[in-house]
Amino acid sequence: QSALTQPASVSGSPGQSITISCTGTSSDVGGYNYVSWYQQHPGEAPKLMSYYASRRPSGVSDRFSGSKSGNTASLTISGLQPEDEADYYCSSYTSSSTVIFGGGTKLTVL
Amino acid sequence: EVQLVESGGGLVQPGRSLRLSCATSGFTFGDHAMGWFRQAPGKGLEWVGFIRSKAYGGTTEYAASVKGRFTISRDDSKSFAYLQMNSLKTEDTAVYYCSRDRGDIVTGYLAAYEFWGQGTLVTISS
C-alpha cells in the first residue's frame, strides 16, 4: 500500500492560517474516519493533534482542526505561532487492517 | 501520569535478532491496543504494527516491510509490550517507538496514538 500524499513543505507568517492536505484512496482515507494527525519537533516523539478525522485530544489547542472530504484529509492551523514550526504527519487505518502514514510536511513559520 | 519507556535498542549485525521492550504505567494497560513505530534517520514515521487488547482478541497486524520477521506481544500482568525483531536488515535501522492507542475496550481501536515513549535507537550494521 502506498503512502498517503502530503506536500513536502508549507509556510506561513505568524497569525496566518495554513492547511496541510493528505490524500489517499477509498481503501484508507476515503473508507474510514480513522485519520489522525501528528506534530513532531526535532528530536522529540510525535504528538497526536487530531484523530477520528476531526476530533481533538484534550490539551491540544483549538487552533488545530482536522477535517476530511472524500479521499483527502486536512489539518488547518489558525493563528500560526512560532512554536507550530514542526513536521506534521497524517495517518490512516486501511482496509488491510494496517496503518499508513503520509511522507510528512515541514511547516515553516516565517 | 501515563508513561511509556522503550528499551533494548543497540547495534546489531545484519541477520541477527533483537527484542525491544516497552514498559508502561499510569493507565489500565490491558484496555488498550499498543503500537510500534519507527523512524529512520532523517526520514518520516513508519507504522510497524500493533497488538489489539485481549478484549478484541489480542491479535496483531504488521506492515508488509516487517511481516514474517517481527512479532509483537504483550504481557498485561506486567503492563509491557514487546517487539521481537528477527532477520534484521540494514534498512531496519531506525528509532523505534511504542505508543498507546487512544481507543479502549469501549470505543475499540481508533488507530490514533496518543501517548509515546522517547524511542530507542536500533542500528543494524556489520
GROMACS .gro file of C-alpha atoms in nm:
model
  236
    1GLN     CA    1   0.000   0.000   0.000
    2SER     CA    2   0.143   0.339  -0.100
    3ALA     CA    3   0.199   0.616   0.150
    4LEU     CA    4  -0.053   0.896   0.182
    5THR     CA    5   0.037   1.209  -0.016
    6GLN     CA    6   0.127   1.527   0.172
    7PRO     CA    7   0.301   1.841   0.049
    8ALA     CA    8   0.668   1.836   0.142
    9SER     CA    9   0.654   2.184   0.289
   10VAL     CA   10   0.419   2.469   0.373
   11SER     CA   11   0.487   2.806   0.526
   12GLY     CA   12   0.303   3.095   0.679
   13SER     CA   13   0.354   3.407   0.882
   14PRO     CA   14   0.260   3.439   1.249
   15GLY     CA   15  -0.114   3.489   1.288
   16GLN     CA   16  -0.198   3.342   0.949
   17SER     CA   17  -0.379   3.015   0.880
   18ILE     CA   18  -0.241   2.723   0.681
   19THR     CA   19  -0.385   2.393   0.568
   20ILE     CA   20  -0.196   2.070   0.512
   21SER     CA   21  -0.358   1.816   0.285
   22CYS     CA   22  -0.333   1.438   0.300
   23THR     CA   23  -0.458   1.241   0.001
   24GLY     CA   24  -0.520   0.869  -0.002
   25THR     CA   25  -0.765   0.629  -0.161
   26SER     CA   26  -1.100   0.471  -0.094
   27SER     CA   27  -0.910   0.189   0.081
   28ASP     CA   28  -0.778   0.418   0.351
   29VAL     CA   29  -0.866   0.786   0.399
   30GLY     CA   30  -1.183   0.766   0.194
   31GLY     CA   31  -1.305   0.445   0.352
   32TYR     CA   32  -1.262   0.523   0.719
   33ASN     CA   33  -1.273   0.812   0.964
   34TYR     CA   34  -0.967   0.670   1.137
   35VAL     CA   35  -0.747   0.953   1.017
   36SER     CA   36  -0.501   1.108   1.260
   37TRP     CA   37  -0.253   1.395   1.252
   38TYR     CA   38   0.075   1.415   1.442
   39GLN     CA   39   0.314   1.700   1.515
   40GLN     CA   40   0.681   1.623   1.561
   41HIS     CA   41   0.951   1.865   1.670
   42PRO     CA   42   1.314   1.769   1.600
   43GLY     CA   43   1.446   1.508   1.839
   44GLU     CA   44   1.106   1.453   2.001
   45ALA     CA   45   0.839   1.186   1.985
   46PRO     CA   46   0.528   1.258   1.777
   47LYS     CA   47   0.228   1.426   1.938
   48LEU     CA   48  -0.130   1.343   1.844
   49MET     CA   49  -0.304   1.660   1.724
   50SER     CA   50  -0.626   1.526   1.571
   51TYR     CA   51  -0.796   1.188   1.546
   52TYR     CA   52  -1.108   1.026   1.402
   53ALA     CA   53  -1.075   1.279   1.120
   54SER     CA   54  -1.184   1.583   1.321
   55ARG     CA   55  -1.161   1.519   1.693
   56ARG     CA   56  -0.909   1.698   1.908
   57PRO     CA   57  -0.736   1.536   2.207
   58SER     CA   58  -0.764   1.723   2.532
   59GLY     CA   59  -0.479   1.965   2.579
   60VAL     CA   60  -0.437   2.036   2.209
   61SER     CA   61  -0.502   2.397   2.114
   62ASP     CA   62  -0.828   2.466   1.931
   63ARG     CA   63  -0.615   2.640   1.668
   64PHE     CA   64  -0.565   2.291   1.526
   65SER     CA   65  -0.858   2.135   1.340
   66GLY     CA   66  -0.886   1.826   1.130
   67SER     CA   67  -1.134   1.754   0.853
   68LYS     CA   68  -1.197   1.504   0.578
   69SER     CA   69  -1.372   1.506   0.243
   70GLY     CA   70  -1.366   1.201   0.022
   71ASN     CA   71  -1.013   1.065  -0.012
   72THR     CA   72  -0.848   1.379   0.127
   73ALA     CA   73  -0.797   1.478   0.488
   74SER     CA   74  -0.674   1.818   0.601
   75LEU     CA   75  -0.520   1.978   0.906
   76THR     CA   76  -0.578   2.351   0.946
   77ILE     CA   77  -0.371   2.556   1.185
   78SER     CA   78  -0.508   2.901   1.254
   79GLY     CA   79  -0.330   3.190   1.424
   80LEU     CA   80   0.014   3.047   1.343
   81GLN     CA   81   0.266   3.072   1.624
   82PRO     CA   82   0.643   3.020   1.611
   83GLU     CA   83   0.614   2.702   1.819
   84ASP     CA   84   0.394   2.547   1.550
   85GLU     CA   85   0.704   2.509   1.332
   86ALA     CA   86   0.748   2.132   1.310
   87ASP     CA   87   0.692   1.830   1.090
   88TYR     CA   88   0.333   1.712   1.052
   89TYR     CA   89   0.224   1.362   0.955
   90CYS     CA   90  -0.116   1.223   0.867
   91SER     CA   91  -0.205   0.858   0.910
   92SER     CA   92  -0.499   0.639   0.822
   93TYR     CA   93  -0.631   0.296   0.900
   94THR     CA   94  -0.660   0.083   0.588
   95SER     CA   95  -0.877  -0.194   0.451
   96SER     CA   96  -0.588  -0.434   0.521
   97SER     CA   97  -0.613  -0.356   0.895
   98THR     CA   98  -0.283  -0.171   0.877
   99VAL     CA   99  -0.193   0.193   0.931
  100ILE     CA  100  -0.017   0.406   0.672
  101PHE     CA  101   0.145   0.746   0.707
  102GLY     CA  102   0.197   1.037   0.478
  103GLY     CA  103   0.551   1.138   0.394
  104GLY     CA  104   0.535   1.435   0.627
  105THR     CA  105   0.506   1.811   0.580
  106LYS     CA  106   0.758   2.057   0.714
  107LEU     CA  107   0.583   2.369   0.841
  108THR     CA  108   0.793   2.684   0.846
  109VAL     CA  109   0.668   2.988   1.037
  110LEU     CA  110   0.823   3.285   0.859
  111GLU     CA  111   0.063   1.023   3.455
  112VAL     CA  112   0.087   0.798   3.151
  113GLN     CA  113   0.443   0.685   3.081
  114LEU     CA  114   0.598   0.461   2.819
  115VAL     CA  115   0.966   0.370   2.821
  116GLU     CA  116   1.131   0.169   2.546
  117SER     CA  117   1.448  -0.030   2.599
  118GLY     CA  118   1.656  -0.292   2.424
  119GLY     CA  119   1.794  -0.097   2.131
  120GLY     CA  120   2.154  -0.112   2.022
  121LEU     CA  121   2.398  -0.209   1.749
  122VAL     CA  122   2.332  -0.548   1.590
  123GLN     CA  123   2.474  -0.726   1.288
  124PRO     CA  124   2.253  -0.800   0.987
  125GLY     CA  125   2.066  -1.127   1.018
  126ARG     CA  126   2.065  -1.121   1.397
  127SER     CA  127   1.774  -1.069   1.637
  128LEU     CA  128   1.677  -0.807   1.893
  129ARG     CA  129   1.388  -0.770   2.135
  130LEU     CA  130   1.256  -0.430   2.234
  131SER     CA  131   1.053  -0.378   2.547
  132CYS     CA  132   0.802  -0.107   2.629
  133ALA     CA  133   0.735  -0.053   2.999
  134THR     CA  134   0.416   0.137   3.070
  135SER     CA  135   0.246   0.292   3.370
  136GLY     CA  136  -0.030   0.534   3.458
  137PHE     CA  137  -0.318   0.360   3.278
  138THR     CA  138  -0.500   0.028   3.255
  139PHE     CA  139  -0.266  -0.139   3.007
  140GLY     CA  140  -0.499  -0.426   2.921
  141ASP     CA  141  -0.769  -0.187   2.795
  142HIS     CA  142  -0.565  -0.052   2.505
  143ALA     CA  143  -0.413  -0.158   2.177
  144MET     CA  144  -0.041  -0.091   2.159
  145GLY     CA  145   0.153   0.005   1.850
  146TRP     CA  146   0.514   0.011   1.740
  147PHE     CA  147   0.656   0.268   1.502
  148ARG     CA  148   0.995   0.353   1.363
  149GLN     CA  149   1.174   0.646   1.208
  150ALA     CA  150   1.489   0.601   1.005
  151PRO     CA  151   1.747   0.880   1.037
  152GLY     CA  152   1.618   1.190   0.859
  153LYS     CA  153   1.308   1.009   0.735
  154GLY     CA  154   0.937   1.006   0.814
  155LEU     CA  155   0.732   0.796   1.052
  156GLU     CA  156   0.658   0.435   0.965
  157TRP     CA  157   0.400   0.218   1.135
  158VAL     CA  158   0.549  -0.121   1.224
  159GLY     CA  159   0.249  -0.296   1.369
  160PHE     CA  160   0.009  -0.321   1.660
  161ILE     CA  161  -0.148  -0.563   1.902
  162ARG     CA  162  -0.512  -0.544   1.999
  163SER     CA  163  -0.630  -0.561   2.356
  164LYS     CA  164  -0.736  -0.904   2.482
  165ALA     CA  165  -1.097  -0.784   2.467
  166TYR     CA  166  -1.054  -0.766   2.090
  167GLY     CA  167  -0.865  -1.090   2.058
  168GLY     CA  168  -0.512  -0.974   2.133
  169THR     CA  169  -0.431  -1.026   1.767
  170THR     CA  170  -0.161  -0.849   1.571
  171GLU     CA  171  -0.116  -0.671   1.240
  172TYR     CA  172   0.211  -0.579   1.069
  173ALA     CA  173   0.346  -0.359   0.796
  174ALA     CA  174   0.444  -0.550   0.484
  175SER     CA  175   0.809  -0.446   0.535
  176VAL     CA  176   0.835  -0.644   0.860
  177LYS     CA  177   0.571  -0.914   0.830
  178GLY     CA  178   0.716  -1.257   0.895
  179ARG     CA  179   1.026  -1.112   1.065
  180PHE     CA  180   0.884  -0.906   1.352
  181THR     CA  181   0.646  -1.020   1.627
  182ILE     CA  182   0.458  -0.801   1.871
  183SER     CA  183   0.341  -0.940   2.204
  184ARG     CA  184   0.205  -0.810   2.531
  185ASP     CA  185   0.209  -0.905   2.897
  186ASP     CA  186  -0.092  -0.741   3.058
  187SER     CA  187   0.014  -0.861   3.405
  188LYS     CA  188   0.335  -0.659   3.378
  189SER     CA  189   0.199  -0.373   3.158
  190PHE     CA  190   0.465  -0.443   2.898
  191ALA     CA  191   0.465  -0.459   2.520
  192TYR     CA  192   0.739  -0.625   2.319
  193LEU     CA  193   0.876  -0.616   1.967
  194GLN     CA  194   1.076  -0.922   1.867
  195MET     CA  195   1.282  -0.847   1.558
  196ASN     CA  196   1.442  -1.133   1.365
  197SER     CA  197   1.645  -1.148   1.044
  198LEU     CA  198   1.736  -0.785   1.082
  199LYS     CA  199   1.839  -0.585   0.777
  200THR     CA  200   2.035  -0.263   0.743
  201GLU     CA  201   1.713  -0.090   0.637
  202ASP     CA  202   1.564  -0.166   0.979
  203THR     CA  203   1.799   0.094   1.129
  204ALA     CA  204   1.575   0.350   1.300
  205VAL     CA  205   1.449   0.493   1.624
  206TYR     CA  206   1.172   0.263   1.742
  207TYR     CA  207   0.878   0.398   1.940
  208CYS     CA  208   0.599   0.224   2.125
  209SER     CA  209   0.269   0.401   2.165
  210ARG     CA  210  -0.074   0.359   2.318
  211ASP     CA  211  -0.387   0.382   2.110
  212ARG     CA  212  -0.642   0.635   2.230
  213GLY     CA  213  -0.923   0.385   2.197
  214ASP     CA  214  -1.016   0.146   2.477
  215ILE     CA  215  -1.235  -0.158   2.530
  216VAL     CA  216  -1.545   0.060   2.497
  217THR     CA  217  -1.455   0.256   2.185
  218GLY     CA  218  -1.234  -0.005   2.024
  219TYR     CA  219  -0.925   0.062   1.820
  220LEU     CA  220  -0.904   0.417   1.685
  221ALA     CA  221  -0.565   0.399   1.508
  222ALA     CA  222  -0.485   0.718   1.700
  223TYR     CA  223  -0.171   0.700   1.908
  224GLU     CA  224  -0.191   0.941   2.196
  225PHE     CA  225   0.099   0.852   2.424
  226TRP     CA  226   0.451   0.775   2.307
  227GLY     CA  227   0.778   0.664   2.456
  228GLN     CA  228   1.102   0.851   2.399
  229GLY     CA  229   1.220   0.595   2.145
  230THR     CA  230   1.514   0.356   2.134
  231LEU     CA  231   1.774   0.352   1.857
  232VAL     CA  232   1.832   0.030   1.667
  233THR     CA  233   2.135   0.023   1.437
  234ILE     CA  234   2.188  -0.267   1.201
  235SER     CA  235   2.541  -0.277   1.070
  236SER     CA  236   2.827  -0.518   1.025
   0.00000   0.00000   0.00000
